[in-house]
Coordinates of C-alpha atoms and ligand atoms in Angstrom, one line a residue:
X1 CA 29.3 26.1 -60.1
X2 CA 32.6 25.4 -61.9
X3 CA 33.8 28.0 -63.9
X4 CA 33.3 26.0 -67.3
X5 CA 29.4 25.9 -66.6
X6 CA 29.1 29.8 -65.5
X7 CA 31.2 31.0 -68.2
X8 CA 28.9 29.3 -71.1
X9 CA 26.0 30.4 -69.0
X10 CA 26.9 34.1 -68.8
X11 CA 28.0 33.4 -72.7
X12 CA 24.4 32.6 -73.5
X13 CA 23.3 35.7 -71.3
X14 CA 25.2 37.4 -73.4
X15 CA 24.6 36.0 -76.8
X16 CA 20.6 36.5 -75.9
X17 CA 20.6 39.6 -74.5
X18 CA 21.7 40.9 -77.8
X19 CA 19.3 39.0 -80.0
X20 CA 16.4 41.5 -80.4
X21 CA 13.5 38.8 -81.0
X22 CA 14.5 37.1 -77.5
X23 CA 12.0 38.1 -74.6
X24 CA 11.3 41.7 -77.0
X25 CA 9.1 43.1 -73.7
X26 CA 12.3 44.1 -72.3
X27 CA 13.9 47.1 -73.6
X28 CA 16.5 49.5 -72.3
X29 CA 17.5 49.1 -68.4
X30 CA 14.8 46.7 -67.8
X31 CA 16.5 44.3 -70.1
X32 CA 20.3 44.9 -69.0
X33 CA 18.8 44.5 -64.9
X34 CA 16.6 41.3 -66.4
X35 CA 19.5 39.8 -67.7
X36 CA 22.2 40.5 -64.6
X37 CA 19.3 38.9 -62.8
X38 CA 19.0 35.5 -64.5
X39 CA 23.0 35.6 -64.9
X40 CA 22.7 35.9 -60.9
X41 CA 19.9 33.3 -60.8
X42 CA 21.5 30.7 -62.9
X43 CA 25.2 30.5 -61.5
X44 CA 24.0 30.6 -57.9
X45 CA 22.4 27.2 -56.5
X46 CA 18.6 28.0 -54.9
X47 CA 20.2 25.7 -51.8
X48 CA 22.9 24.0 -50.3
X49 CA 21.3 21.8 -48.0
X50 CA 25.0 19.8 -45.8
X51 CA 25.0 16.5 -43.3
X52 CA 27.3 15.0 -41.5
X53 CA 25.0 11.3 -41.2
X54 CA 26.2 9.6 -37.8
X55 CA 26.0 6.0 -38.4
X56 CA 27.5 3.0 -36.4
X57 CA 29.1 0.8 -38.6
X58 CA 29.0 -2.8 -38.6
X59 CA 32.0 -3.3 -37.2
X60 CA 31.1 -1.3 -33.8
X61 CA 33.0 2.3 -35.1
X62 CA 30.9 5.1 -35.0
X63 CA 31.4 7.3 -38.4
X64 CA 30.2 10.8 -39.6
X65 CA 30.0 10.9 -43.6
X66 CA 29.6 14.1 -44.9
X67 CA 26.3 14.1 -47.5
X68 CA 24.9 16.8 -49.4
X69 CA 21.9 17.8 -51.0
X70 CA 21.9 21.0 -53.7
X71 CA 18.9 22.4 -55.0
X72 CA 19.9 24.1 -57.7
X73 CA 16.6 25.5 -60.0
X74 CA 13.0 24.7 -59.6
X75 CA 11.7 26.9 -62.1
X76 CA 10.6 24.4 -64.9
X77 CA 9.5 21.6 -61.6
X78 CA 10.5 19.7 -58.8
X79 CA 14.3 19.8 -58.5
X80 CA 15.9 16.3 -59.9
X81 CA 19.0 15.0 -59.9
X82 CA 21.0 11.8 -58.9
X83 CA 22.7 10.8 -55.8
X84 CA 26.4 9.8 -56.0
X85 CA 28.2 7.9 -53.9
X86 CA 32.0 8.6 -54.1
X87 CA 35.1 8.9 -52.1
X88 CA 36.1 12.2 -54.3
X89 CA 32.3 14.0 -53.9
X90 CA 32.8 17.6 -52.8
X91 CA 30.5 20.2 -52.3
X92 CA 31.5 22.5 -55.3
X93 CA 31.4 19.1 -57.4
X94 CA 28.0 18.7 -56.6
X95 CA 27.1 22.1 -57.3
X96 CA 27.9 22.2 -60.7
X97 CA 26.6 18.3 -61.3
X98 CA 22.8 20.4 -60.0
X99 CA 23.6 23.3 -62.4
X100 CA 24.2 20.9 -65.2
X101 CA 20.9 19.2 -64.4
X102 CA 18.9 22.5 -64.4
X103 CA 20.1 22.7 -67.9
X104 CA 20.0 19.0 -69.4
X105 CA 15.8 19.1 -68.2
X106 CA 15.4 22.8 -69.7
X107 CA 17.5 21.6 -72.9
X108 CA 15.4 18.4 -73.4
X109 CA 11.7 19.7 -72.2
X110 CA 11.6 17.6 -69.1
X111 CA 9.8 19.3 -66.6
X112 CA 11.9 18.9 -63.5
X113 CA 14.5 21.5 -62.1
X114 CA 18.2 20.5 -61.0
X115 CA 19.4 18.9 -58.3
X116 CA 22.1 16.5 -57.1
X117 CA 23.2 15.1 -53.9
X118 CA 26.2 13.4 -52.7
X119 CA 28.0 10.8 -50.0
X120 CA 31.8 11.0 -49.4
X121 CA 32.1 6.8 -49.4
X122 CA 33.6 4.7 -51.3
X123 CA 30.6 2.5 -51.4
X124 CA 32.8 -0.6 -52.1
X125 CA 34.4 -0.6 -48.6
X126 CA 31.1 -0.9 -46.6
X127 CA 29.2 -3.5 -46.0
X128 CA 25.6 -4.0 -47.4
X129 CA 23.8 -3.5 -44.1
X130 CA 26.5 -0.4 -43.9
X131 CA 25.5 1.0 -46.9
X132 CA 21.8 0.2 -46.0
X133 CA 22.1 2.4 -42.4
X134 CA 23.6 5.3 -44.8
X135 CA 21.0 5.3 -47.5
X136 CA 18.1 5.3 -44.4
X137 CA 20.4 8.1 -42.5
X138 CA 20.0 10.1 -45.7
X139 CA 16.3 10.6 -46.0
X140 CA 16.1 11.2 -42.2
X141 CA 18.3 14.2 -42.6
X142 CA 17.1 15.6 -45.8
X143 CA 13.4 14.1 -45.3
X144 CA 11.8 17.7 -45.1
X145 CA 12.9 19.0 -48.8
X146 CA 12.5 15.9 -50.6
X147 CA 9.0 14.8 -51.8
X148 CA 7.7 13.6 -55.6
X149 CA 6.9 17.3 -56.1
X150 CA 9.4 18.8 -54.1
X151 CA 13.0 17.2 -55.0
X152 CA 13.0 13.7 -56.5
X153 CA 16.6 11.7 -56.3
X154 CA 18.0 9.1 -58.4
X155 CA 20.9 6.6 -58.9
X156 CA 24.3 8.4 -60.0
X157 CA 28.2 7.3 -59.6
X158 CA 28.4 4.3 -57.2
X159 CA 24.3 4.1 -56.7
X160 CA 21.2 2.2 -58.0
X161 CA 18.3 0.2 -58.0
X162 CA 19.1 -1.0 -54.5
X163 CA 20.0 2.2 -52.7
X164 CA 16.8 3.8 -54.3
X165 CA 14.6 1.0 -53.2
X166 CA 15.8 1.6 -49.1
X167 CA 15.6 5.2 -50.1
X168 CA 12.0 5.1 -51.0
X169 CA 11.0 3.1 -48.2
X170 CA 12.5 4.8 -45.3
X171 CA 10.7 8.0 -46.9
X172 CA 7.6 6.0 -47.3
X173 CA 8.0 5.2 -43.4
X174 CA 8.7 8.8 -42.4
X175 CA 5.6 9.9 -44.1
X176 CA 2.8 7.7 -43.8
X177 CA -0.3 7.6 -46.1
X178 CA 1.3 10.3 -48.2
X179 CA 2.4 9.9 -51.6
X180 CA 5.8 7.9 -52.2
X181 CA 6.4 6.2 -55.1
X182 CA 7.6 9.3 -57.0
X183 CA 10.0 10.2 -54.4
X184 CA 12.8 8.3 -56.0
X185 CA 13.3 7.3 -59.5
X186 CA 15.5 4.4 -60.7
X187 CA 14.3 2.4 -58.3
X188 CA 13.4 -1.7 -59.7
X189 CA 10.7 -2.3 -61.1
X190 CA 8.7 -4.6 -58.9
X191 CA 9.3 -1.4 -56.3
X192 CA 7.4 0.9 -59.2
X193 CA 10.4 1.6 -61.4
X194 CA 10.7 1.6 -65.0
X195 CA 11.4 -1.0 -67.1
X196 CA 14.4 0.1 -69.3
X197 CA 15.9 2.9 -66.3
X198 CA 18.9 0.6 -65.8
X199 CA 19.8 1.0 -69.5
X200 CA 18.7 3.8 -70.0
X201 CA 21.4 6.4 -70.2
X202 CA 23.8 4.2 -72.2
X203 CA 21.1 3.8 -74.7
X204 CA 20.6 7.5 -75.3
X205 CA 24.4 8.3 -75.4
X206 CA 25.0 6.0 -78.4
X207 CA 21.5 6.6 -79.8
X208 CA 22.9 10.6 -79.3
X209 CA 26.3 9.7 -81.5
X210 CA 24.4 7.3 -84.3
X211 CA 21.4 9.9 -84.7
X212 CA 24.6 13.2 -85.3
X213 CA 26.9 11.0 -87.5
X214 CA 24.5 9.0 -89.3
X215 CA 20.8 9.6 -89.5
X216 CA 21.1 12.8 -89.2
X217 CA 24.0 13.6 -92.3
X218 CA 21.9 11.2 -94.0
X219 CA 18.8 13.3 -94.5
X220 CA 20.7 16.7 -94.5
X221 CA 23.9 15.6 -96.9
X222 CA 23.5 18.2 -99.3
X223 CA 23.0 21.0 -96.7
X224 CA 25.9 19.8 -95.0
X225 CA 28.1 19.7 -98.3
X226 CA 27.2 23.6 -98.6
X227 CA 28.4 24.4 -95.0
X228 CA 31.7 25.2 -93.1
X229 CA 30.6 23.9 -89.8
X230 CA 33.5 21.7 -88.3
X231 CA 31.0 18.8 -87.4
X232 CA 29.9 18.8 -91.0
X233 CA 33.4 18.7 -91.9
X234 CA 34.8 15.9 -89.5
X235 CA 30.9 13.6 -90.4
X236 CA 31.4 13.7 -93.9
X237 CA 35.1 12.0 -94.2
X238 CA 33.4 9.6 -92.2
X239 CA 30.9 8.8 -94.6
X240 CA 31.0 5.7 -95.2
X241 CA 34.2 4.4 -94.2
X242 CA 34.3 2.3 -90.8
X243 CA 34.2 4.1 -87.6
X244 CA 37.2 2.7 -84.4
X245 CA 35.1 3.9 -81.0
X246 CA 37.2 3.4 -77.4
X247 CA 35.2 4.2 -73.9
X248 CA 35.9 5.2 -71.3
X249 CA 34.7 3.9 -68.1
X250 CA 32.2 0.6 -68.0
X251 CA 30.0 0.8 -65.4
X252 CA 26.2 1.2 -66.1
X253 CA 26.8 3.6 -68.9
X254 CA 30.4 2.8 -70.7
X255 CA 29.1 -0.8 -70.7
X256 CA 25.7 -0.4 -72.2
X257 CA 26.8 2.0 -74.4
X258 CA 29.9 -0.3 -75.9
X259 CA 27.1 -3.1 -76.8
X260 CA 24.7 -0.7 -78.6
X261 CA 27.8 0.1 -80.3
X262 CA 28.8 -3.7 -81.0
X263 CA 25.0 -4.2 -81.7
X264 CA 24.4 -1.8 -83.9
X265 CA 23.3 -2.5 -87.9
X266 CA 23.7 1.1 -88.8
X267 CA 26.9 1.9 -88.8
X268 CA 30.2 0.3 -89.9
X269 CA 32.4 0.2 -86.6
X270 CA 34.2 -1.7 -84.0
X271 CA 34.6 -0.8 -80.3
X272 CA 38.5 -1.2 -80.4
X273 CA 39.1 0.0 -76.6
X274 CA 37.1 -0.4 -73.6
X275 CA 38.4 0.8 -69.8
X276 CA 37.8 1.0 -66.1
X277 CA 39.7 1.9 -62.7
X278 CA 42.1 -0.8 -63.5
X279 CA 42.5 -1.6 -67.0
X280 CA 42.2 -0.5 -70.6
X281 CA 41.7 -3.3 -73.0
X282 CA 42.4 -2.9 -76.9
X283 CA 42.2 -5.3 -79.8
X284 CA 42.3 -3.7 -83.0
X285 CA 40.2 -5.6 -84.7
X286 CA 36.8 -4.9 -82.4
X287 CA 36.5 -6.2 -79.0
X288 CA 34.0 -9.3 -77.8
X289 CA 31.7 -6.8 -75.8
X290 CA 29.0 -9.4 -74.6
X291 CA 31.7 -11.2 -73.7
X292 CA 33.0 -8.6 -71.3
X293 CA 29.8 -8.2 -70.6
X294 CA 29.3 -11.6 -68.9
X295 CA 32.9 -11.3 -67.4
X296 CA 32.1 -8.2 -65.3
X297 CA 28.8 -9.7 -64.4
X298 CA 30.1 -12.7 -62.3
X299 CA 33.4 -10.3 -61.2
X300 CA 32.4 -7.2 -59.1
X301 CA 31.8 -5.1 -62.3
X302 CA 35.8 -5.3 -63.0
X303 CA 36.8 -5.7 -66.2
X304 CA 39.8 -8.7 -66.8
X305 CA 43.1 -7.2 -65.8
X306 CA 45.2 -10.0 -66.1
X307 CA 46.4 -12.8 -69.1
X308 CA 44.7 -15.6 -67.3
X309 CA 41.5 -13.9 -66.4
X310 CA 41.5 -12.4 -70.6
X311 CA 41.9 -16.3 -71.4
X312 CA 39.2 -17.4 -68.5
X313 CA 36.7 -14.9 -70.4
X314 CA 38.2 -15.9 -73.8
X315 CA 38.6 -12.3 -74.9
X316 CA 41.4 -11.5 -77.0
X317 CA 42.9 -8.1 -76.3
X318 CA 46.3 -6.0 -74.7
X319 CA 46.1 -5.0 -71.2
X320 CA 47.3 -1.6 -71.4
X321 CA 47.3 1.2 -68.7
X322 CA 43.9 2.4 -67.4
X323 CA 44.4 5.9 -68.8
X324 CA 45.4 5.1 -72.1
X325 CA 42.5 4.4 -73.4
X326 CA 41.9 8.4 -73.6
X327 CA 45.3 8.5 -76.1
X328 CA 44.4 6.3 -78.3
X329 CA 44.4 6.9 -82.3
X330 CA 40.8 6.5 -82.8
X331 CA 38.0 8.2 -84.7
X332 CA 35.5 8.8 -81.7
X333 CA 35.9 8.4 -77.8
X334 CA 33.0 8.1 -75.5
X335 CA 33.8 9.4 -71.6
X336 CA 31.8 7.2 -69.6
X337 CA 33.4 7.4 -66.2
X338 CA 33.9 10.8 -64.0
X339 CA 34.4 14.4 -64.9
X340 CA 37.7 16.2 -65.4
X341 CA 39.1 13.4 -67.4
X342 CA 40.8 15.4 -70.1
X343 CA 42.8 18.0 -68.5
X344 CA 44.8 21.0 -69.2
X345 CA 47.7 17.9 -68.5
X346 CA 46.7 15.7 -71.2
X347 CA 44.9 17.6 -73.9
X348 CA 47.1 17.8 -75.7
X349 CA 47.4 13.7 -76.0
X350 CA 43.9 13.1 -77.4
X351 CA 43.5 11.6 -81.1
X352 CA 40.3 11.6 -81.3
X353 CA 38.3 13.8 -83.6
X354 CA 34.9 12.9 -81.6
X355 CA 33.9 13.0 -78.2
X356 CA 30.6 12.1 -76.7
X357 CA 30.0 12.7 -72.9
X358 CA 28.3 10.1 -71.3
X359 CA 29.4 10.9 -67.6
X360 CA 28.8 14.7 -66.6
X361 CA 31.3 17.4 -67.1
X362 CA 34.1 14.9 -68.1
X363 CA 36.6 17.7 -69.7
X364 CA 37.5 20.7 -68.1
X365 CA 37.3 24.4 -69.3
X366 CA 40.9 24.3 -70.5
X367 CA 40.3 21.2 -72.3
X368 CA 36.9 22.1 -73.7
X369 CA 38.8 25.2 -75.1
X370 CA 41.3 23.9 -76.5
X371 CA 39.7 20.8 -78.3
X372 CA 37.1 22.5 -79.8
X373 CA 40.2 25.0 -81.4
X374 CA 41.8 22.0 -82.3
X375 CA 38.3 21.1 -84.6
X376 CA 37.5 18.3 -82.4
X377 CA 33.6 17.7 -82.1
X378 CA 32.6 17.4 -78.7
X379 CA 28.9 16.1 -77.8
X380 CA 28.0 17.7 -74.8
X381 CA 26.9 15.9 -71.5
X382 CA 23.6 17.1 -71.3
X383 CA 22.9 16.7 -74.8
X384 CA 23.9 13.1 -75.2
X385 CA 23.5 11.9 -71.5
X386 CA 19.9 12.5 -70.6
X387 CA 18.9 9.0 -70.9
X388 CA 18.9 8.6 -67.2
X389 CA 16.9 10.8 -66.3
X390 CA 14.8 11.0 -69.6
X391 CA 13.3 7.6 -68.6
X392 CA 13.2 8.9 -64.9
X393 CA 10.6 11.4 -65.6
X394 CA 8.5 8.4 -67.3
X395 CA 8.6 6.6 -64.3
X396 CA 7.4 9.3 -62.1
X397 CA 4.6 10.0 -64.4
X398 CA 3.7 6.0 -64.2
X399 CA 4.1 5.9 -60.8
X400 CA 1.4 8.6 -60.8
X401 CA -0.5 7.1 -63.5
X402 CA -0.3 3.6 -62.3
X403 CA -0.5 2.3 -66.1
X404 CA 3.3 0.8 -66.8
X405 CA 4.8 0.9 -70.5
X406 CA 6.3 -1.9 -71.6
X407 CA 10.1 -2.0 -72.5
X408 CA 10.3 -0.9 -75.8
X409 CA 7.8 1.6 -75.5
X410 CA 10.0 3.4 -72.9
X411 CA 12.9 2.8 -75.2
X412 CA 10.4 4.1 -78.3
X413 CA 9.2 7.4 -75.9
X414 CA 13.2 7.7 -75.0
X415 CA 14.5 8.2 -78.4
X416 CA 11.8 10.4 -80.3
X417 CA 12.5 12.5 -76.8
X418 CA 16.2 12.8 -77.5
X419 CA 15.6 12.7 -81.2
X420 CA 13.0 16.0 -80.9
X421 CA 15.6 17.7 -79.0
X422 CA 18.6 17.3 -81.4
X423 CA 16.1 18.2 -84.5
X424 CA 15.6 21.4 -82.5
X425 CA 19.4 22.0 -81.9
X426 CA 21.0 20.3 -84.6
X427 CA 19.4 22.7 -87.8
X428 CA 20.5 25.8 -85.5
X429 CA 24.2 24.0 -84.7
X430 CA 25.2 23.9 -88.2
X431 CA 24.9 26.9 -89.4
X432 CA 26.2 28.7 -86.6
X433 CA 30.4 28.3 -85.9
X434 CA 29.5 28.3 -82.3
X435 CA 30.3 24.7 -80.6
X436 CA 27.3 22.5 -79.9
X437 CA 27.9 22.8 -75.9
X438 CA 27.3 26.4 -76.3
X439 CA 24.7 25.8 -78.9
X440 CA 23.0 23.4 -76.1
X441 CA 23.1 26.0 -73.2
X442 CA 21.7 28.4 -75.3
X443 CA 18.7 26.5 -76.1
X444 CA 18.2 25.5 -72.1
X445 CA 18.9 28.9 -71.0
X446 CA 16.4 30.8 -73.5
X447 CA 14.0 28.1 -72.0
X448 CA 14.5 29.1 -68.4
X449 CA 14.8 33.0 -69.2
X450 CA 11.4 32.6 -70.8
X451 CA 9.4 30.6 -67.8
X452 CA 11.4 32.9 -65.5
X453 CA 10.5 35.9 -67.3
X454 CA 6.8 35.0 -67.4
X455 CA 7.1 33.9 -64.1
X456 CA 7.5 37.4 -63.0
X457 CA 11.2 36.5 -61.4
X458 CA 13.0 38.7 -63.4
X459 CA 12.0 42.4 -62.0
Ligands
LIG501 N1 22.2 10.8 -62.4 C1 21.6 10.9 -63.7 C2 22.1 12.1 -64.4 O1 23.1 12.7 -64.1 C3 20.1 10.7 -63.6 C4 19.3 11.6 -62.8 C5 17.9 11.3 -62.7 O2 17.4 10.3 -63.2 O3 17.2 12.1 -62.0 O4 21.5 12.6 -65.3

């Protein structure tokens, strides 16, 4: 687990342990051994579960690609958790990706634990029936602790629809007559998936920002005008006055998120930056997002990165360097590509006086620290990223069901999810000076204590 995640943890631990009303059966010793228990519990994965998948490649070289599976918590369900596929996975990495899961499922009352696995591949330089062989490789190896009530994967970095599609079928064909469709979530929808998955975490991270800065101040203004909290603070110069948003990162989330943004009728704001692993783009005056949108369709996912592909897509904007679109002098930036983006190198170059973390664990402990000194408002991962796997859980539980929602009733049972959860941490979050990240983890932690507690783990 990194040492960002265990320190807030053992925070929480710490800030609960003395809170009298919390878990009030345990007194004295039994409540000091309860709690070095769950601090133990929580920072330690259940599993590490380690492959080396042998596959022969297309091209007639025999390869072994490391692949992981952690299991991190199972206390609130099956573990959950997405499967990325990245040349920079590591197993640490994917321990902390499983502890964050344990925590965004607690935090937003999905009943799943954590999980996450992980391929070292750059998925881009294998071929599809390549990247087929590795996908079937992976349920062979891990086929004995996966199951829809045992471990359930999903798409993450560098996976999706496709992947989960093999994925379920070479479990379906290891196990036959058993159960299947819930093994994997995000799979497509004429394989048993959910309509609205694809979208889905994009959708909740900007739903996340719009229902903090706007809906929410709007029905709590003259609470917030009474109190010192910094997000109060930062929300109400914005009041108002028109927002400049650049993401980072447009893959499945930056670039859903960037056309809620452009889309939406709520707010007065313009998306003046948008990046990926080659390019930032920034027009001042708002960038043409469907039409980037349509350019990265017919081009790999890439975003243009030269004059003549910006006058191809008829976009007008400056081809800047990939990572400046994390400097820029803008009101709000939205990570949407990997974690440790912001640094203990470059914090001290940000502008922004909002962050929202769509991709997991995209600022480091150093650069948590010293943002949130700085008054900067940073909207924690698994607060505002849970669309994914949010909209996961309703497809298990169709699967099951075999009665399919349409589309906007997914997208209606997504939001009052996410919206129940931040009425439940917002109220708390502003009057308290703590930051929302810790204010999150306390909220997912009390949960687990609680159901472990109960469960009789803690003696
Ligand atoms: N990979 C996504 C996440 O990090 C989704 C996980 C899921 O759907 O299980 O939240």
């Amino acid at each position: 687990m990194a040492n960002q995640t265990r320190q807030i943890v053992q925070d929480s631990l710490k800030a609960l342990l003395e809170d009298d009303v919390f878990l009030p059966g345990l007194q004295g010793d039994a409540r000091e051994q309860a709690f070095t228990s769950l601090g133990a519990i929580l920072s330690t994965p259940n599993h590490v579960h380690k492959s080396f998948l042998r596959i022969a490649l297309e091209n007639g070289n025999v390869v072994r690609i490391p692949a992981f599976r952690v299991q991190h918590n199972n206390a609130l369900g099956p573990y959950k958790g997405g499967i990325r596929f990245h040349e920079s996975v590591n197993e640490e990495e994917v321990m902390n990706l499983a502890a964050l899961m344990t925590l965004k499922n607690a935090l937003h009352d999905v009943p799943y634990g954590g999980g996450k696995g992980g391929i070292i591949i750059d998925p881009r330089s294998y071929s599809v029936k390549d990247l087929h062989l590795i996908c079937k490789k992976y349920v062979q190896y891990f086929s004995d602790i996966i199951g829809p009530d045992k471990d359930i994967p999903a798409p993450d970095v560098g996976s999706g629809e496709r992947e989960m599609d093999w994925m379920m079928a070479e479990y379906k064909s290891i196990r036959p007559g058993q159960p299947y469709k819930g093994s994997f979530t995000g799979k497509s929808v004429v394989n048993g998936g959910s309509l609205g998955r694809r979208d889905a975490t994009g959708k909740g991270v900007y739903f996340t920002f719009r229902y903090m800065i706007h809906d929410f101040i709007k029905q709590q203004k003259s609470f917030l005008q009474s109190t010192e909290n910094a997000f109060a603070k930062t929300a109400l110069q914005f009041d108002g006055r028109p927002l400049t948003l650049a993401i980072q990162g447009f893959g499945n989330v930056g670039s859903v998120t960037a056309l809620e943004a452009y889309q939406c009728q709520h707010l007065q704001k313009k998306v003046v930056a948008v990046s990926d692993r080659n390019v930032t783009l920034y027009n001042s005056d708002g960038l043409d997002i469907p039409g980037l949108v349509r350019f990265t369709a017919l081009n790999n996912g890439n975003l243009p990165e030269t004059e003549e592909q910006l006058k191809q897509a008829s976009i007008k904007a400056v081809i800047q360097d990939r990572n400046n679109v994390l400097y820029l002098d803008v009101d709000v930036l939205i990570l949407a590509a990997l974690e440790d983006q912001i640094h203990q190198n470059n914090m001290d170059k940000i502008k922004a006086k909002i962050i929202v973390e769509g991709a997991n664990a995209p600022i480091t402990s150093e650069g948590d620290r010293y943002l949130s000194d700085k008054g900067v408002i940073i909207i924690p991962d698994i607060l505002a990223n849970a669309g994914g796997v949010i909209v996961s859980y309703f497809e298990w539980m169709q699967g099951r069901e075999t009665q399919f929602y349409t589309e906007d009733q997914v997208y209606q049972l997504l939001l009052n999810k996410m919206k129940s959860t931040m009425d439940t941490i917002l109220p708390t979050y502003f009057g308290d000076p703590l930051p929302l990240r810790q204010n999150c983890y306390i909220h997912s932690v009390m949960k687990l204590s609680t159901v472990l507690y109960r469960q009789g783990k803690l003696y």
